[in-house]
PDB file of C-alpha atoms in Angstrom:
ATOM      1  CA  UNK A   1      76.627 124.669 101.259  1.00  0.00           C
ATOM      2  CA  UNK A   2      73.889 125.227  98.686  1.00  0.00           C
ATOM      3  CA  UNK A   3      72.231 121.861  98.308  1.00  0.00           C
ATOM      4  CA  UNK A   4      69.560 120.545  95.980  1.00  0.00           C
ATOM      5  CA  UNK A   5      66.308 119.389  97.562  1.00  0.00           C
ATOM      6  CA  UNK A   6      66.951 115.925  98.971  1.00  0.00           C
ATOM      7  CA  UNK A   7      64.254 113.268  99.344  1.00  0.00           C
ATOM      8  CA  UNK A   8      65.007 110.184 101.419  1.00  0.00           C
ATOM      9  CA  UNK A   9      62.657 107.469 100.234  1.00  0.00           C
ATOM     10  CA  UNK A  10      62.850 105.405 103.417  1.00  0.00           C
ATOM     11  CA  UNK A  11      61.098 105.189 106.755  1.00  0.00           C
ATOM     12  CA  UNK A  12      64.251 103.809 108.414  1.00  0.00           C
ATOM     13  CA  UNK A  13      65.284 105.891 111.442  1.00  0.00           C
ATOM     14  CA  UNK A  14      68.851 104.612 110.973  1.00  0.00           C
ATOM     15  CA  UNK A  15      69.047 105.944 107.399  1.00  0.00           C
ATOM     16  CA  UNK A  16      67.619 109.276 108.535  1.00  0.00           C
ATOM     17  CA  UNK A  17      70.230 109.485 111.304  1.00  0.00           C
ATOM     18  CA  UNK A  18      73.071 108.587 108.931  1.00  0.00           C
ATOM     19  CA  UNK A  19      72.060 111.305 106.446  1.00  0.00           C
ATOM     20  CA  UNK A  20      72.149 113.845 109.276  1.00  0.00           C
ATOM     21  CA  UNK A  21      75.519 112.550 110.467  1.00  0.00           C
ATOM     22  CA  UNK A  22      77.105 113.198 107.052  1.00  0.00           C
ATOM     23  CA  UNK A  23      75.788 116.755 106.857  1.00  0.00           C
ATOM     24  CA  UNK A  24      72.426 116.426 105.103  1.00  0.00           C
ATOM     25  CA  UNK A  25      70.183 117.995 107.723  1.00  0.00           C
ATOM     26  CA  UNK A  26      67.388 119.246 105.470  1.00  0.00           C
ATOM     27  CA  UNK A  27      65.572 116.464 103.658  1.00  0.00           C
ATOM     28  CA  UNK A  28      62.045 115.248 103.033  1.00  0.00           C
ATOM     29  CA  UNK A  29      60.935 111.707 103.764  1.00  0.00           C
ATOM     30  CA  UNK A  30      58.692 109.867 101.298  1.00  0.00           C
ATOM     31  CA  UNK A  31      58.254 106.169 101.985  1.00  0.00           C
ATOM     32  CA  UNK A  32      57.730 104.134  98.793  1.00  0.00           C
ATOM     33  CA  UNK A  33      55.060 101.438  98.740  1.00  0.00           C
ATOM     34  CA  UNK A  34      56.782  98.624  96.856  1.00  0.00           C
ATOM     35  CA  UNK A  35      56.414  94.875  96.995  1.00  0.00           C
ATOM     36  CA  UNK A  36      59.932  93.538  97.451  1.00  0.00           C
ATOM     37  CA  UNK A  37      59.852  91.092  94.560  1.00  0.00           C
ATOM     38  CA  UNK A  38      62.874  90.310  92.408  1.00  0.00           C
ATOM     39  CA  UNK A  39      63.805  87.795  89.678  1.00  0.00           C
ATOM     40  CA  UNK A  40      65.110  84.456  91.000  1.00  0.00           C
ATOM     41  CA  UNK A  41      68.393  84.412  89.099  1.00  0.00           C
ATOM     42  CA  UNK A  42      69.985  87.545  90.625  1.00  0.00           C
ATOM     43  CA  UNK A  43      73.115  87.679  92.788  1.00  0.00           C
ATOM     44  CA  UNK A  44      72.815  89.274  96.261  1.00  0.00           C
ATOM     45  CA  UNK A  45      74.263  92.591  94.978  1.00  0.00           C
ATOM     46  CA  UNK A  46      71.877  92.556  92.005  1.00  0.00           C
ATOM     47  CA  UNK A  47      68.859  91.804  94.234  1.00  0.00           C
ATOM     48  CA  UNK A  48      69.372  94.869  96.460  1.00  0.00           C
ATOM     49  CA  UNK A  49      70.139  97.034  93.415  1.00  0.00           C
ATOM     50  CA  UNK A  50      66.961  95.845  91.692  1.00  0.00           C
ATOM     51  CA  UNK A  51      64.766  96.599  94.719  1.00  0.00           C
ATOM     52  CA  UNK A  52      66.460  99.965  95.292  1.00  0.00           C
ATOM     53  CA  UNK A  53      65.623 100.968  91.701  1.00  0.00           C
ATOM     54  CA  UNK A  54      62.023  99.755  92.108  1.00  0.00           C
ATOM     55  CA  UNK A  55      61.691 101.868  95.270  1.00  0.00           C
ATOM     56  CA  UNK A  56      63.106 104.908  93.464  1.00  0.00           C
ATOM     57  CA  UNK A  57      60.656 104.614  90.593  1.00  0.00           C
ATOM     58  CA  UNK A  58      57.753 104.347  93.071  1.00  0.00           C
ATOM     59  CA  UNK A  59      58.496 107.755  94.620  1.00  0.00           C
ATOM     60  CA  UNK A  60      56.975 110.820  92.942  1.00  0.00           C
ATOM     61  CA  UNK A  61      59.369 113.755  92.694  1.00  0.00           C
ATOM     62  CA  UNK A  62      59.977 117.074  91.012  1.00  0.00           C
ATOM     63  CA  UNK A  63      62.827 117.424  88.511  1.00  0.00           C
ATOM     64  CA  UNK A  64      64.863 119.549  90.948  1.00  0.00           C
ATOM     65  CA  UNK A  65      64.686 116.954  93.747  1.00  0.00           C
ATOM     66  CA  UNK A  66      67.353 114.321  94.349  1.00  0.00           C
ATOM     67  CA  UNK A  67      65.751 111.087  95.533  1.00  0.00           C
ATOM     68  CA  UNK A  68      67.797 108.607  97.576  1.00  0.00           C
ATOM     69  CA  UNK A  69      66.598 105.031  98.017  1.00  0.00           C
ATOM     70  CA  UNK A  70      68.320 102.029  99.540  1.00  0.00           C
ATOM     71  CA  UNK A  71      67.639  98.386 100.183  1.00  0.00           C
ATOM     72  CA  UNK A  72      69.688  96.311 102.616  1.00  0.00           C
ATOM     73  CA  UNK A  73      69.689  92.535 102.956  1.00  0.00           C
ATOM     74  CA  UNK A  74      71.644  89.995 104.956  1.00  0.00           C
ATOM     75  CA  UNK A  75      72.933  86.879 103.190  1.00  0.00           C
ATOM     76  CA  UNK A  76      74.359  83.694 104.687  1.00  0.00           C
ATOM     77  CA  UNK A  77      75.814  81.360 102.054  1.00  0.00           C
ATOM     78  CA  UNK A  78      74.008  83.466  99.394  1.00  0.00           C
ATOM     79  CA  UNK A  79      70.635  82.795 101.066  1.00  0.00           C
ATOM     80  CA  UNK A  80      68.664  85.829 102.188  1.00  0.00           C
ATOM     81  CA  UNK A  81      67.908  86.258 105.875  1.00  0.00           C
ATOM     82  CA  UNK A  82      64.939  88.591 106.244  1.00  0.00           C
ATOM     83  CA  UNK A  83      63.380  89.973 109.394  1.00  0.00           C
ATOM     84  CA  UNK A  84      62.444  87.251 111.889  1.00  0.00           C
ATOM     85  CA  UNK A  85      58.776  86.266 112.015  1.00  0.00           C
ATOM     86  CA  UNK A  86      58.915  85.430 115.735  1.00  0.00           C
ATOM     87  CA  UNK A  87      61.416  84.748 118.539  1.00  0.00           C
ATOM     88  CA  UNK A  88      61.979  81.145 117.392  1.00  0.00           C
ATOM     89  CA  UNK A  89      62.864  82.412 113.914  1.00  0.00           C
ATOM     90  CA  UNK A  90      65.225  85.014 115.441  1.00  0.00           C
ATOM     91  CA  UNK A  91      66.957  82.267 117.439  1.00  0.00           C
ATOM     92  CA  UNK A  92      67.261  80.118 114.303  1.00  0.00           C
ATOM     93  CA  UNK A  93      68.899  82.991 112.376  1.00  0.00           C
ATOM     94  CA  UNK A  94      71.268  84.053 115.152  1.00  0.00           C
ATOM     95  CA  UNK A  95      72.295  80.428 115.763  1.00  0.00           C
ATOM     96  CA  UNK A  96      73.061  80.052 112.049  1.00  0.00           C
ATOM     97  CA  UNK A  97      75.156  83.259 112.107  1.00  0.00           C
ATOM     98  CA  UNK A  98      77.040  82.349 115.298  1.00  0.00           C
ATOM     99  CA  UNK A  99      80.745  81.760 114.678  1.00  0.00           C
ATOM    100  CA  UNK A 100      80.389  82.449 110.952  1.00  0.00           C
ATOM    101  CA  UNK A 101      80.838  85.070 108.254  1.00  0.00           C
ATOM    102  CA  UNK A 102      77.842  86.560 106.496  1.00  0.00           C
ATOM    103  CA  UNK A 103      77.422  89.392 104.006  1.00  0.00           C
ATOM    104  CA  UNK A 104      75.335  92.546 104.233  1.00  0.00           C
ATOM    105  CA  UNK A 105      74.472  94.045 100.840  1.00  0.00           C
ATOM    106  CA  UNK A 106      72.890  97.433 100.228  1.00  0.00           C
ATOM    107  CA  UNK A 107      71.696  98.758  96.891  1.00  0.00           C
ATOM    108  CA  UNK A 108      71.610 102.552  96.660  1.00  0.00           C
ATOM    109  CA  UNK A 109      69.821 104.545  93.969  1.00  0.00           C
ATOM    110  CA  UNK A 110      70.149 108.293  93.455  1.00  0.00           C
ATOM    111  CA  UNK A 111      67.706 109.844  90.999  1.00  0.00           C
ATOM    112  CA  UNK A 112      67.051 113.358  89.744  1.00  0.00           C
ATOM    113  CA  UNK A 113      64.449 113.719  87.029  1.00  0.00           C
ATOM    114  CA  UNK A 114      65.131 111.071  84.370  1.00  0.00           C
ATOM    115  CA  UNK A 115      68.737 110.500  85.490  1.00  0.00           C
ATOM    116  CA  UNK A 116      69.184 107.498  87.771  1.00  0.00           C
ATOM    117  CA  UNK A 117      72.326 105.912  89.208  1.00  0.00           C
ATOM    118  CA  UNK A 118      72.372 102.612  91.145  1.00  0.00           C
ATOM    119  CA  UNK A 119      75.309 100.997  92.902  1.00  0.00           C
ATOM    120  CA  UNK A 120      75.756  98.465  95.672  1.00  0.00           C
ATOM    121  CA  UNK A 121      78.062  97.837  98.607  1.00  0.00           C
ATOM    122  CA  UNK A 122      78.852  94.533 100.305  1.00  0.00           C
ATOM    123  CA  UNK A 123      80.305  94.136 103.787  1.00  0.00           C
ATOM    124  CA  UNK A 124      81.436  90.890 105.408  1.00  0.00           C
ATOM    125  CA  UNK A 125      80.452  90.537 109.058  1.00  0.00           C
ATOM    126  CA  UNK A 126      82.021  87.910 111.295  1.00  0.00           C
ATOM    127  CA  UNK A 127      80.045  86.792 114.347  1.00  0.00           C
ATOM    128  CA  UNK A 128      81.790  85.311 117.350  1.00  0.00           C
ATOM    129  CA  UNK A 129      80.490  81.986 118.670  1.00  0.00           C
ATOM    130  CA  UNK A 130      77.690  82.745 121.106  1.00  0.00           C
ATOM    131  CA  UNK A 131      75.964  80.517 123.649  1.00  0.00           C
ATOM    132  CA  UNK A 132      72.244  79.889 123.175  1.00  0.00           C
ATOM    133  CA  UNK A 133      71.550  81.620 126.521  1.00  0.00           C
ATOM    134  CA  UNK A 134      73.251  84.791 125.217  1.00  0.00           C
ATOM    135  CA  UNK A 135      71.208  84.716 122.020  1.00  0.00           C
ATOM    136  CA  UNK A 136      67.956  84.178 123.966  1.00  0.00           C
ATOM    137  CA  UNK A 137      68.832  87.102 126.250  1.00  0.00           C
ATOM    138  CA  UNK A 138      69.500  89.316 123.228  1.00  0.00           C
ATOM    139  CA  UNK A 139      66.200  88.290 121.623  1.00  0.00           C
ATOM    140  CA  UNK A 140      64.301  88.916 124.890  1.00  0.00           C
ATOM    141  CA  UNK A 141      65.386  92.574 124.689  1.00  0.00           C
ATOM    142  CA  UNK A 142      63.389  92.899 121.443  1.00  0.00           C
ATOM    143  CA  UNK A 143      66.117  94.459 119.282  1.00  0.00           C
ATOM    144  CA  UNK A 144      66.317  91.616 116.696  1.00  0.00           C
ATOM    145  CA  UNK A 145      62.643  91.556 115.803  1.00  0.00           C
ATOM    146  CA  UNK A 146      62.563  94.305 113.141  1.00  0.00           C
ATOM    147  CA  UNK A 147      66.043  93.750 111.718  1.00  0.00           C
ATOM    148  CA  UNK A 148      67.178  91.733 108.707  1.00  0.00           C
ATOM    149  CA  UNK A 149      69.327  88.875 109.984  1.00  0.00           C
ATOM    150  CA  UNK A 150      67.837  89.386 113.470  1.00  0.00           C
ATOM    151  CA  UNK A 151      70.467  91.814 114.767  1.00  0.00           C
ATOM    152  CA  UNK A 152      71.307  95.496 114.923  1.00  0.00           C
ATOM    153  CA  UNK A 153      75.012  96.293 114.741  1.00  0.00           C
ATOM    154  CA  UNK A 154      74.374  99.765 116.172  1.00  0.00           C
ATOM    155  CA  UNK A 155      72.848  98.295 119.364  1.00  0.00           C
ATOM    156  CA  UNK A 156      73.452  95.269 121.557  1.00  0.00           C
ATOM    157  CA  UNK A 157      73.945  93.210 118.417  1.00  0.00           C
ATOM    158  CA  UNK A 158      77.438  94.723 118.325  1.00  0.00           C
ATOM    159  CA  UNK A 159      78.280  92.328 121.183  1.00  0.00           C
ATOM    160  CA  UNK A 160      77.946  89.421 118.732  1.00  0.00           C
ATOM    161  CA  UNK A 161      80.225  90.924 116.061  1.00  0.00           C
ATOM    162  CA  UNK A 162      83.874  89.876 116.106  1.00  0.00           C
ATOM    163  CA  UNK A 163      84.921  91.984 113.114  1.00  0.00           C
ATOM    164  CA  UNK A 164      83.697  93.704 109.982  1.00  0.00           C
ATOM    165  CA  UNK A 165      85.404  93.859 106.570  1.00  0.00           C
ATOM    166  CA  UNK A 166      83.959  96.786 104.642  1.00  0.00           C
ATOM    167  CA  UNK A 167      81.747  99.775 105.353  1.00  0.00           C
ATOM    168  CA  UNK A 168      80.356  99.654 108.915  1.00  0.00           C
ATOM    169  CA  UNK A 169      77.549 102.034 107.965  1.00  0.00           C
ATOM    170  CA  UNK A 170      76.478  99.627 105.212  1.00  0.00           C
ATOM    171  CA  UNK A 171      75.645  97.148 107.984  1.00  0.00           C
ATOM    172  CA  UNK A 172      73.432  99.848 109.538  1.00  0.00           C
ATOM    173  CA  UNK A 173      71.619 100.187 106.206  1.00  0.00           C
ATOM    174  CA  UNK A 174      73.328 102.998 104.266  1.00  0.00           C
ATOM    175  CA  UNK A 175      76.892 102.930 102.887  1.00  0.00           C
ATOM    176  CA  UNK A 176      77.605 106.633 103.394  1.00  0.00           C
ATOM    177  CA  UNK A 177      80.905 106.772 101.490  1.00  0.00           C
ATOM    178  CA  UNK A 178      79.298 105.199  98.408  1.00  0.00           C
ATOM    179  CA  UNK A 179      76.314 107.548  98.741  1.00  0.00           C
ATOM    180  CA  UNK A 180      78.581 110.618  98.982  1.00  0.00           C
ATOM    181  CA  UNK A 181      80.429 109.541  95.822  1.00  0.00           C
ATOM    182  CA  UNK A 182      77.118 109.086  93.997  1.00  0.00           C
ATOM    183  CA  UNK A 183      75.776 112.449  95.188  1.00  0.00           C
ATOM    184  CA  UNK A 184      78.946 114.144  93.905  1.00  0.00           C
ATOM    185  CA  UNK A 185      77.948 112.963  90.403  1.00  0.00           C
ATOM    186  CA  UNK A 186      74.723 114.955  90.904  1.00  0.00           C
ATOM    187  CA  UNK A 187      76.622 118.079  91.981  1.00  0.00           C
ATOM    188  CA  UNK A 188      76.242 117.589  95.741  1.00  0.00           C
ATOM    189  CA  UNK A 189      79.572 117.742  97.564  1.00  0.00           C
ATOM    190  CA  UNK A 190      79.414 117.036 101.299  1.00  0.00           C
ATOM    191  CA  UNK A 191      83.011 117.950 102.167  1.00  0.00           C
ATOM    192  CA  UNK A 192      83.784 121.255 100.522  1.00  0.00           C
TER     193      UNK A 192
END
């Protein structure tokens, strides 16, 4: 497959792995330096879309390069759950999520030259009820500390998830089906 030059504007190892899994093996990484600020009146889907666009505009590129940016956030009752500041904060988040549904939203932007396309995906994640001892054990392993919502669905955090409605890969940080549909609009077909 003859593919345009792809730039992944993300330092996330999970996003890098997902690009490789869907057949994009040759890409450059450029991590944007952006303050994640957004207007107060935006919906969860609009927040991640806004930040994804800001990240895209912060990445220098040539006109022949296709730049991919994404921003993923976890929302419980429309309130953002960021990365935990310490183990007590991780326990607070995981306790709040226990036995409940929350939403993972990812904004994706694909840009080539002046042309830019932004879309978002939302996935509902249902946590089983978990005992505090289980949550403390999970936190002690360290996995929650650099993850929005204090869990990683691709690791031991999967043991807390009862079910998922929507794109599983969105919960990992990159909705690959949505991305493939967007890339097709830029002439990149992954299944051909």
